[in-house]
Coordinates of C-alpha atoms in Angstrom, one line a residue:
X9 CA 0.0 0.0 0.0
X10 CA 3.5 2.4 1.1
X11 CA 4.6 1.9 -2.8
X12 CA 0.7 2.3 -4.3
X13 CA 0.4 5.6 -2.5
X14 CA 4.0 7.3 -3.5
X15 CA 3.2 5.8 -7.2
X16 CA 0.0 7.6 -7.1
X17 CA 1.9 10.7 -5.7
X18 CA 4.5 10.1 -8.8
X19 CA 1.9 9.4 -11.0
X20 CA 0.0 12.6 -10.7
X21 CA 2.9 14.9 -10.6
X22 CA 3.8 13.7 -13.6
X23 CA 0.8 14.1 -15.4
X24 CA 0.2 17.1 -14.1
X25 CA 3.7 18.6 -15.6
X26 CA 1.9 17.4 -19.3
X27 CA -1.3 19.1 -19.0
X28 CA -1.8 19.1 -23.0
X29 CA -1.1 15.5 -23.0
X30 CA -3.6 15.0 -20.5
X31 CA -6.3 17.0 -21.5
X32 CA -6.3 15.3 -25.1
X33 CA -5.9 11.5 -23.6
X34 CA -8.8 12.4 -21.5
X35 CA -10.9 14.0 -24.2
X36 CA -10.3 10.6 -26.6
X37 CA -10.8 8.1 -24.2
X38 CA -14.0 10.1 -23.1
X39 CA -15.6 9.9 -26.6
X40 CA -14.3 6.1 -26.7
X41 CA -16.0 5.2 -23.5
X42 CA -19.1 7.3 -23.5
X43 CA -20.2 6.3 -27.0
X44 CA -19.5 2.7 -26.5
X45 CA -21.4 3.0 -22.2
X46 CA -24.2 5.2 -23.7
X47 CA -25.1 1.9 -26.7
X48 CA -24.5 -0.5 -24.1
X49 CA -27.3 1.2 -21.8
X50 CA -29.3 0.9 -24.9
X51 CA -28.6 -2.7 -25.9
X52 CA -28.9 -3.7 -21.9
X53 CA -32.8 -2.1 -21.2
X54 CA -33.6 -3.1 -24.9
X55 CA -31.8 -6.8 -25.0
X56 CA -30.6 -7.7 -21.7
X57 CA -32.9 -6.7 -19.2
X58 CA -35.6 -9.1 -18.5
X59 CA -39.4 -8.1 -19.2
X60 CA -41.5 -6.9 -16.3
X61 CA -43.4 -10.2 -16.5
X62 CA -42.8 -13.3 -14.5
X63 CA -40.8 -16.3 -16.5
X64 CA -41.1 -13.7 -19.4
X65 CA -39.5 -17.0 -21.7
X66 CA -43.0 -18.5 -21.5
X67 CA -45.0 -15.8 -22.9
X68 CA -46.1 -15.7 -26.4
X69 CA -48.4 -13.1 -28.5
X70 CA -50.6 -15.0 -30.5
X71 CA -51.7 -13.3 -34.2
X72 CA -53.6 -14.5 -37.0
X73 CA -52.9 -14.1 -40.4
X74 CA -54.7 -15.0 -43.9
X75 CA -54.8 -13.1 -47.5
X76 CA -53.6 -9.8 -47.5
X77 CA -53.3 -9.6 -43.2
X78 CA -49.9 -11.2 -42.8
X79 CA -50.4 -10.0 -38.7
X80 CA -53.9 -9.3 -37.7
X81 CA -55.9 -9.5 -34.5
X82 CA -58.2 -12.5 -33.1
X83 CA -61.9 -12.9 -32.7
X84 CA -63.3 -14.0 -29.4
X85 CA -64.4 -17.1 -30.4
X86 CA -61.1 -17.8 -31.5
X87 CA -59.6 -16.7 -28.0
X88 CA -61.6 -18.7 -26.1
X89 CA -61.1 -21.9 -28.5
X90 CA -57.1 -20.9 -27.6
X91 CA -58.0 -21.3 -24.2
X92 CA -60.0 -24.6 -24.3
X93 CA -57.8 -26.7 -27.5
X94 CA -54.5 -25.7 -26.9
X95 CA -52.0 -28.3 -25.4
X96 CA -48.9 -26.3 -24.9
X97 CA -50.7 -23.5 -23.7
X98 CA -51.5 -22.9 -19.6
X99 CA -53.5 -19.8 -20.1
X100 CA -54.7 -17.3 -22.7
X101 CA -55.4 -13.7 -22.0
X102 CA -56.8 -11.2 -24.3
X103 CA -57.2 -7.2 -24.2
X104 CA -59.0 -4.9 -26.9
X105 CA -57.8 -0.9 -26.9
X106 CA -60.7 1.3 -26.2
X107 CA -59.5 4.9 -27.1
X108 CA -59.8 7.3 -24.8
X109 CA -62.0 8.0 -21.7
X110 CA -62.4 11.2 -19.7
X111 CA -62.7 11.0 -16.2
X112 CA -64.1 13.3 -14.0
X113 CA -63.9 14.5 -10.7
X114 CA -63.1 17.3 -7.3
X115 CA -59.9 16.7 -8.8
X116 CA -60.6 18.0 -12.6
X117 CA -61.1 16.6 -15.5
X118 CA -58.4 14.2 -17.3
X119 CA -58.5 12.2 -20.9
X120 CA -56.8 9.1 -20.3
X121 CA -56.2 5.8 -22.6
X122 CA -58.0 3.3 -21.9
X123 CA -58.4 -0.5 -22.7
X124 CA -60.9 -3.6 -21.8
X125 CA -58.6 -6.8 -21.0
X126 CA -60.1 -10.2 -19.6
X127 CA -60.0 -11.1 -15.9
X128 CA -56.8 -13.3 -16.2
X129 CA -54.4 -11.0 -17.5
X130 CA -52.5 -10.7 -14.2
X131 CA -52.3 -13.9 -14.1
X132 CA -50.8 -14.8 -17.6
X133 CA -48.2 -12.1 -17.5
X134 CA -47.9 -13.3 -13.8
X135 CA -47.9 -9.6 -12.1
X136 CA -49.9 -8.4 -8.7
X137 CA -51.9 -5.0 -8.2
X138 CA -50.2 -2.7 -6.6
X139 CA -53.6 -2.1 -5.0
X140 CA -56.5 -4.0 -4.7
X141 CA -57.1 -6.5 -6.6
X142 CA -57.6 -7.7 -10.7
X143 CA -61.3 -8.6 -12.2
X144 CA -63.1 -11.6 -11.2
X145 CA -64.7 -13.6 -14.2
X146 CA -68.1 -12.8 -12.4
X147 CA -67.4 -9.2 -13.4
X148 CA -65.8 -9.8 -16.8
X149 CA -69.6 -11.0 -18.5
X150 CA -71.7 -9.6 -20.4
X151 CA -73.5 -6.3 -18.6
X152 CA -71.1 -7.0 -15.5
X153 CA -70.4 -4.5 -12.5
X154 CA -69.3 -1.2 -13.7
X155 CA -65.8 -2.1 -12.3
X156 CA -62.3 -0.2 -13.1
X157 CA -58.7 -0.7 -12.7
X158 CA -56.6 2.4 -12.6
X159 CA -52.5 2.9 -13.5
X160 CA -49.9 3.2 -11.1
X161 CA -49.0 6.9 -12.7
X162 CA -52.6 7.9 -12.4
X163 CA -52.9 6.6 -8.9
X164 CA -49.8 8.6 -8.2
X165 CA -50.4 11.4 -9.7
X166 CA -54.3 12.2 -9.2
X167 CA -55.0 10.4 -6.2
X168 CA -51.8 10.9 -4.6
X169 CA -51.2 6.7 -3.9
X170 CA -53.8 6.6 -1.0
X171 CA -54.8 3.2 -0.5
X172 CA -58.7 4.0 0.0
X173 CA -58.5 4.7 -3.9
X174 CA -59.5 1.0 -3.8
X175 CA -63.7 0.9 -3.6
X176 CA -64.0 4.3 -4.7
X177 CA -66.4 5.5 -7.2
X178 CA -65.1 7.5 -10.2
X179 CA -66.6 8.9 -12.8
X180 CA -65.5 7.6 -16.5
X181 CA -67.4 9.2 -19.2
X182 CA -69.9 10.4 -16.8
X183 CA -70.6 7.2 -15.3
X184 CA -69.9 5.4 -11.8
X185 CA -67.1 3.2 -11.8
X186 CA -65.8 1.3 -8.9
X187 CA -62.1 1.3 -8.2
X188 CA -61.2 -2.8 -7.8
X189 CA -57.6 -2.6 -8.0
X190 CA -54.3 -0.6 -9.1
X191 CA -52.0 -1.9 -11.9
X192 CA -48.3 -2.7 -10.9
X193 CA -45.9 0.0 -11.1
X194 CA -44.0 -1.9 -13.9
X195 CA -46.7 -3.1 -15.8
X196 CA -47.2 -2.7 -19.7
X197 CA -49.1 -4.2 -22.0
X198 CA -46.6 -5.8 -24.6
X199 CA -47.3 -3.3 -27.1
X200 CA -47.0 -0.3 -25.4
X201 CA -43.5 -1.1 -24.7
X202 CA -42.7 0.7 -27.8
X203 CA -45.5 3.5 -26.6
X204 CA -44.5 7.1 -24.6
X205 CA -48.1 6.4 -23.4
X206 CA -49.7 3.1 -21.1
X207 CA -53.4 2.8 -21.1
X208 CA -54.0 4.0 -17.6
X209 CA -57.5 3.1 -17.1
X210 CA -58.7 -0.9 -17.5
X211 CA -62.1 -2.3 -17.7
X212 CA -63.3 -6.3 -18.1
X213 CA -63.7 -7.0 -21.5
X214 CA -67.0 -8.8 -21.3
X215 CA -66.5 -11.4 -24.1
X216 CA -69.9 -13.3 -24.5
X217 CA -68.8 -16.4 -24.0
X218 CA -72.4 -18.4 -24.6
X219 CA -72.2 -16.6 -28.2
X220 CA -69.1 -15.6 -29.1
X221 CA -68.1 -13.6 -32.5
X222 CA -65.8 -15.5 -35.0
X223 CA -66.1 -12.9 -37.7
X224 CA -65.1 -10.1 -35.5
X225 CA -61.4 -9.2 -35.3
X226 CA -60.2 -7.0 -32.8
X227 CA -58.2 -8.4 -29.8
X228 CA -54.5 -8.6 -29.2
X229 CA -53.9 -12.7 -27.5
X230 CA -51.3 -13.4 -24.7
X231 CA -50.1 -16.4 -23.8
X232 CA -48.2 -18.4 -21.1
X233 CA -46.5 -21.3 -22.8
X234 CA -46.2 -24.7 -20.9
X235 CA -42.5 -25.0 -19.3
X236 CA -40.2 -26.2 -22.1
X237 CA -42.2 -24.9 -24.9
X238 CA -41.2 -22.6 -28.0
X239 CA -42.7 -20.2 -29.8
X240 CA -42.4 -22.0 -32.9
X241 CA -43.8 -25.5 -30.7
X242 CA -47.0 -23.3 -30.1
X243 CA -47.1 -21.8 -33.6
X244 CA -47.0 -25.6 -35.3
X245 CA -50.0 -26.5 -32.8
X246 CA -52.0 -23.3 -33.6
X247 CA -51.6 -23.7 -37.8
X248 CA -53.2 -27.1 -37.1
X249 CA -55.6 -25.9 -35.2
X250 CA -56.9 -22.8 -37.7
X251 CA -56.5 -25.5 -40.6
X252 CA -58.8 -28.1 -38.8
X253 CA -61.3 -25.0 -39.1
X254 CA -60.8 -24.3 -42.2
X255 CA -61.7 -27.7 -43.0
X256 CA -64.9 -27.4 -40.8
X257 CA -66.1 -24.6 -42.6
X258 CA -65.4 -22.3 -40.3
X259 CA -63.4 -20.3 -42.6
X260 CA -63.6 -20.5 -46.7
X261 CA -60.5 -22.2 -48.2
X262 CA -59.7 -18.9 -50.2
X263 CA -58.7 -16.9 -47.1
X264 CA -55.8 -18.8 -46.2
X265 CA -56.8 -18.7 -42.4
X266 CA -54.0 -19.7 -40.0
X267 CA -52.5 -18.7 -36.7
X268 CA -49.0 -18.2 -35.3
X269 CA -47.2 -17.2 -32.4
X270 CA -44.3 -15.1 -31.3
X271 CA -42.3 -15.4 -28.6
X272 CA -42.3 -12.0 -25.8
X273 CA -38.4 -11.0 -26.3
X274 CA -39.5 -11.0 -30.2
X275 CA -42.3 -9.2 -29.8
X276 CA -41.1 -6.8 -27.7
X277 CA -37.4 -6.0 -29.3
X278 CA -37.2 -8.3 -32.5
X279 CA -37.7 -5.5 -34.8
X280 CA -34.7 -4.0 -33.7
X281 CA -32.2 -6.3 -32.3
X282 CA -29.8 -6.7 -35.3
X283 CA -30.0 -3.0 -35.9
X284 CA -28.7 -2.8 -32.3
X285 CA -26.8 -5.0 -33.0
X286 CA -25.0 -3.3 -35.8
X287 CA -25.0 -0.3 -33.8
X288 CA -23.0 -2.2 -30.8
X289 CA -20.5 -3.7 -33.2
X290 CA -20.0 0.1 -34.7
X291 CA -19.1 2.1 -31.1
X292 CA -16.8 -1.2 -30.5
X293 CA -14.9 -0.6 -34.0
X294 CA -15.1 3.2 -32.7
X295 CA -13.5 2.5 -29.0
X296 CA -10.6 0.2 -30.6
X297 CA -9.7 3.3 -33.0
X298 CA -9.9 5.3 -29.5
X299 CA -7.9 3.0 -28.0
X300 CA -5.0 2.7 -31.1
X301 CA -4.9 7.0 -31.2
X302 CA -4.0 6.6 -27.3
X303 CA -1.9 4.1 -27.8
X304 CA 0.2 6.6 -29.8
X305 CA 0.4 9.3 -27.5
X306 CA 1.4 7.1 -24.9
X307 CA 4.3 5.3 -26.9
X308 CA 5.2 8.6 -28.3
X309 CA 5.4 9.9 -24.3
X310 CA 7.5 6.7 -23.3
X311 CA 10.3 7.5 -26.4
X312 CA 10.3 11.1 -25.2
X313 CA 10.5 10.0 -21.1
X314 CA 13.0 7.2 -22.3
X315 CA 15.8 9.3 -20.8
X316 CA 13.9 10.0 -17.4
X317 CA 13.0 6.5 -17.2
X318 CA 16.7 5.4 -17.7
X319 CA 17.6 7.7 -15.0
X320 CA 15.5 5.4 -12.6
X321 CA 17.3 2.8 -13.8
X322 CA 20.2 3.8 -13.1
X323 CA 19.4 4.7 -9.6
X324 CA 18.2 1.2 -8.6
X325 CA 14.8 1.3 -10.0
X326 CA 14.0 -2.5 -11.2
X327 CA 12.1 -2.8 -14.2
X328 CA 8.8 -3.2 -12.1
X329 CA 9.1 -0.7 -10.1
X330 CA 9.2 0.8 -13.3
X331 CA 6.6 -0.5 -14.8
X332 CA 4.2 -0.6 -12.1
X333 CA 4.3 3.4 -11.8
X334 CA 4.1 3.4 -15.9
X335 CA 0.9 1.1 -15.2
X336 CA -0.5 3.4 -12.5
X337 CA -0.4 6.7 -14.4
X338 CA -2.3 4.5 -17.2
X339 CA -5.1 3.3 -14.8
X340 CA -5.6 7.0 -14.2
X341 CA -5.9 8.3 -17.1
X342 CA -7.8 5.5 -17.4
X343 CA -10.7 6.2 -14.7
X344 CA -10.2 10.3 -16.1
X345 CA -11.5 9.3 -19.4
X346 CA -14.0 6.7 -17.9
X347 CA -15.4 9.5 -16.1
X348 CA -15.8 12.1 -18.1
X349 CA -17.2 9.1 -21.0
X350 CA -19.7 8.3 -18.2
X351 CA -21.0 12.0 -18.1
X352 CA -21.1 11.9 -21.5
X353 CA -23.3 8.6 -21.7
X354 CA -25.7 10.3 -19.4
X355 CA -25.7 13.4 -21.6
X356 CA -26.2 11.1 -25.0
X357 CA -29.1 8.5 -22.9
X358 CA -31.1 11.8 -21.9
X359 CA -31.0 13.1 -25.5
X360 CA -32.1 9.0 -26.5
X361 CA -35.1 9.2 -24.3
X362 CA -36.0 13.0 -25.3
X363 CA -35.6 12.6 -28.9
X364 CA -35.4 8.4 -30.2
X365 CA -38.5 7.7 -32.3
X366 CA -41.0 5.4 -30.7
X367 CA -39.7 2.4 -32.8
X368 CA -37.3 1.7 -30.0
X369 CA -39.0 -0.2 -27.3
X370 CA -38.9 0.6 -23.6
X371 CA -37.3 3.7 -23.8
X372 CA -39.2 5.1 -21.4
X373 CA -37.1 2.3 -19.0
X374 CA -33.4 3.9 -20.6
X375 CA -31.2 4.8 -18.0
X376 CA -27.6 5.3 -16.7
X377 CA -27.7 2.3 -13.9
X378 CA -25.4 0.8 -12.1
X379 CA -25.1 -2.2 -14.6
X380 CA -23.4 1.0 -17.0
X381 CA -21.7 2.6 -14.5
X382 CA -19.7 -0.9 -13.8
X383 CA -19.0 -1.6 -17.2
X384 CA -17.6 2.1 -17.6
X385 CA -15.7 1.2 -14.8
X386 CA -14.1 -1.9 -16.1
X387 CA -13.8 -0.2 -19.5
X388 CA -11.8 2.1 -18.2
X389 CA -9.4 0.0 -16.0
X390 CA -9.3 -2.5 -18.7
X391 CA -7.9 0.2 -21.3
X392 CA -5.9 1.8 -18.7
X393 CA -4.1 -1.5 -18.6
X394 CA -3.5 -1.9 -21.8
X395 CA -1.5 1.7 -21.9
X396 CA 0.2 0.5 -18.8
X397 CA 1.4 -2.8 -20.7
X398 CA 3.0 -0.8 -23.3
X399 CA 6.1 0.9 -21.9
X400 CA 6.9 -2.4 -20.8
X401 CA 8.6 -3.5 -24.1
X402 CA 10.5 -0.5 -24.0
X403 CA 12.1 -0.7 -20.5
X404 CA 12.9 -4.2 -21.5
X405 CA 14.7 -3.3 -24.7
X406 CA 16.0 -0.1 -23.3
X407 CA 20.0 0.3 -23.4
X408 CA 21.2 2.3 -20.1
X409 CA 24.8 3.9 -21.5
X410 CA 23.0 4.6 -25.0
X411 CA 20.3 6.1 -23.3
X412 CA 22.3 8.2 -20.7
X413 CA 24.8 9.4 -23.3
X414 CA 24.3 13.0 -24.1
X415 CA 22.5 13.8 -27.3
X416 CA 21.4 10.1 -27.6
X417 CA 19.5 9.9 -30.5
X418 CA 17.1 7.4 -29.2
X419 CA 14.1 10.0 -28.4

């Protein structure tokens, strides 16, 4: 610890005698580190981080497809035949948008999106209100309760998170609605992932069950896969299904009817993962020119210290001593350019969030964590040691009477 603190001491003396060098070492391995921390933020809430669902693997969207709709919604006969015929599914959920609804109140007046979903939807996505509780299937019929769930913003932000929210009457388009539960915080539906905006109040969506529509398509389907199940398992079970109707009668032969399913990462960030991708790949290319430009200046600073360092030598410093003060003025240029590239990543994720177009899911969820803030960190040490490992070759090829002689041409 003695020789780590006097070749921190030596180490910033020194750098601080090269101020210019410094500054634009710092300034490179800034840009280096920040581009390359502010993609990988973006790449690990897009790619890595899991989705706000429980065993998020095992959920599927389910679409249907037939001439000229190669990804359409599904009728509610054809939910609940998902529901009942499916093997590899556990559960199917369903949920419709409804537009907007206004609802009024001592607290003012507020247009809000809005959307019916059936009473299992919790369940599929495996989630808990934050309040409350979901919809029972005796209020998702037919001319049910006037129920309601509310959002976890609105309950925040209207009703100020008081609990007695739960059994209150609102009014929603000028009509009582009872309060049954509050959404969790984290909840989305899997579209509105790539949405600024979350449908913030929910109502049952009161599929008629004894009669239910097959020529009316209009509901997004959910699904919670049996353990060990794929996407593509499901979607094989699902074309047979749609063709046995078809063969029924159910649907004419010219429509093509058939179903398929997609797994939730796919859903979700399949649209742009290899753009991402691409885009990671890129700011790595761009950090290993950063690094190379460094790697100049600081084999251009050994040649030019080669007299100083001989000096040392002379004196009775061993090569690592050498080399161990060589590595520790790297590591902190190293952590300099790692934090000014981690100010800059914060900088380039707020401008992301204010100004990326919607196409780029969970945005909303983009932030500097402590996940980036490591990986800065070991960016940074990790280059830092690279620099160190490079005046090493030169104190082992270095000459002490050649380089002590006056007007050595070594430099």
């Amino acid at each position: 610890m003695t020789d780590l603190r006097q070749n921190i001491r030596l180490a910033v003396r020194s750098l601080l005698r090269r101020p210019g060098f410094v500054a634009v070492v710092v300034l490179t391995l800034g840009l280096g580190i920040g581009a390359t921390s502010a993609i990988y933020s973006v790449v690990n809430t897009v790619l890595l981080k899991p989705l706000p669902y429980r065993a998020p693997d095992e959920l599927a969207m389910i679409w249907s497809k037939w001439v000229n709709f190669d990804q359409t919604w599904l009728s509610p006969a054809e939910y609940l035949d998902y529901q009942k015929q499916t093997r590899l599914f556990r559960d199917v959920a369903a949920w419709d948008d409804n537009g907007e609804a206004a609802v009024t109140g001592p607290e003012g007046a507020q247009s809000l999106v809005a959307v019916e979903m059936t009473a299992n939807m919790l369940d599929v996505v495996g989630m808990t209100p934050a309040a409350g509780r979901s919809f029972t299937s005796a209020e998702d019929v037919p001319n049910g309760p006037p129920v309601v769930m509310i959002g976890y913003d609105l309950w925040q932000q209207r009703y100020g998170g008081r609990q007695d929210i739960v059994d209150k009457i609102i009014q929603v388009d000028g009509t009582s609605q009872q309060v049954v539960g509050v959404l969790p915080r984290e909840f989305k539906l899997p579209l509105e992932f790539q949405s600024r905006t979350t449908a913030q109040l929910i109502q049952p969506a009161r599929l008629d069950r004894a009669a239910p529509q097959r020529g009316s398509h209009g509901y997004y389907g959910v699904a919670r896969m049996q353990p060990g199940v794929t996407a593509a398992m499901a979607s094989r079970e699902l074309a047979n299904l749609a063709a046995g109707w078809t063969r029924e009668g159910l649907y004419p032969q010219a429509m093509h009817f058939t179903v398929f399913s997609v797994s939730m990462a796919d859903q979700v960030s399949g649209s742009v993962r290899l753009a991402l991708l691409v885009l990671a790949a890129a700011v790595a290319l761009l950090l290993l020119l950063t690094c190379a430009n460094v790697a100049n200046l600081v084999l251009t600073r050994a040649d030019a210290r080669s007299r100083e360092v001989a000096v040392r030598a002379a004196l009775g410093a061993g090569k690592g001593a050498i080399f161990r003060l060589a590595l520790t003025e790297s590591l902190l240029l190293g952590l300099a350019g790692g934090a000014f590239g981690l100010a800059l990543a914060w900088a380039g994720v707020r401008v992301l969030v204010a100004r990326a177009p919607t196409t780029i899911p969970r945005l909303s969820e983009l932030h500097v964590d402590w996940r980036v803030a490591l990986f800065t960190l070991v960016l940074s040490l990790l280059t830092g040691a690279v620099f160190g490992l490079l005046p090493l070759a030169r104190v082992n090829r270095m000459n002490l009477s050649n380089e002590l002689r006056e007007g050595s041409r070594g430099a």
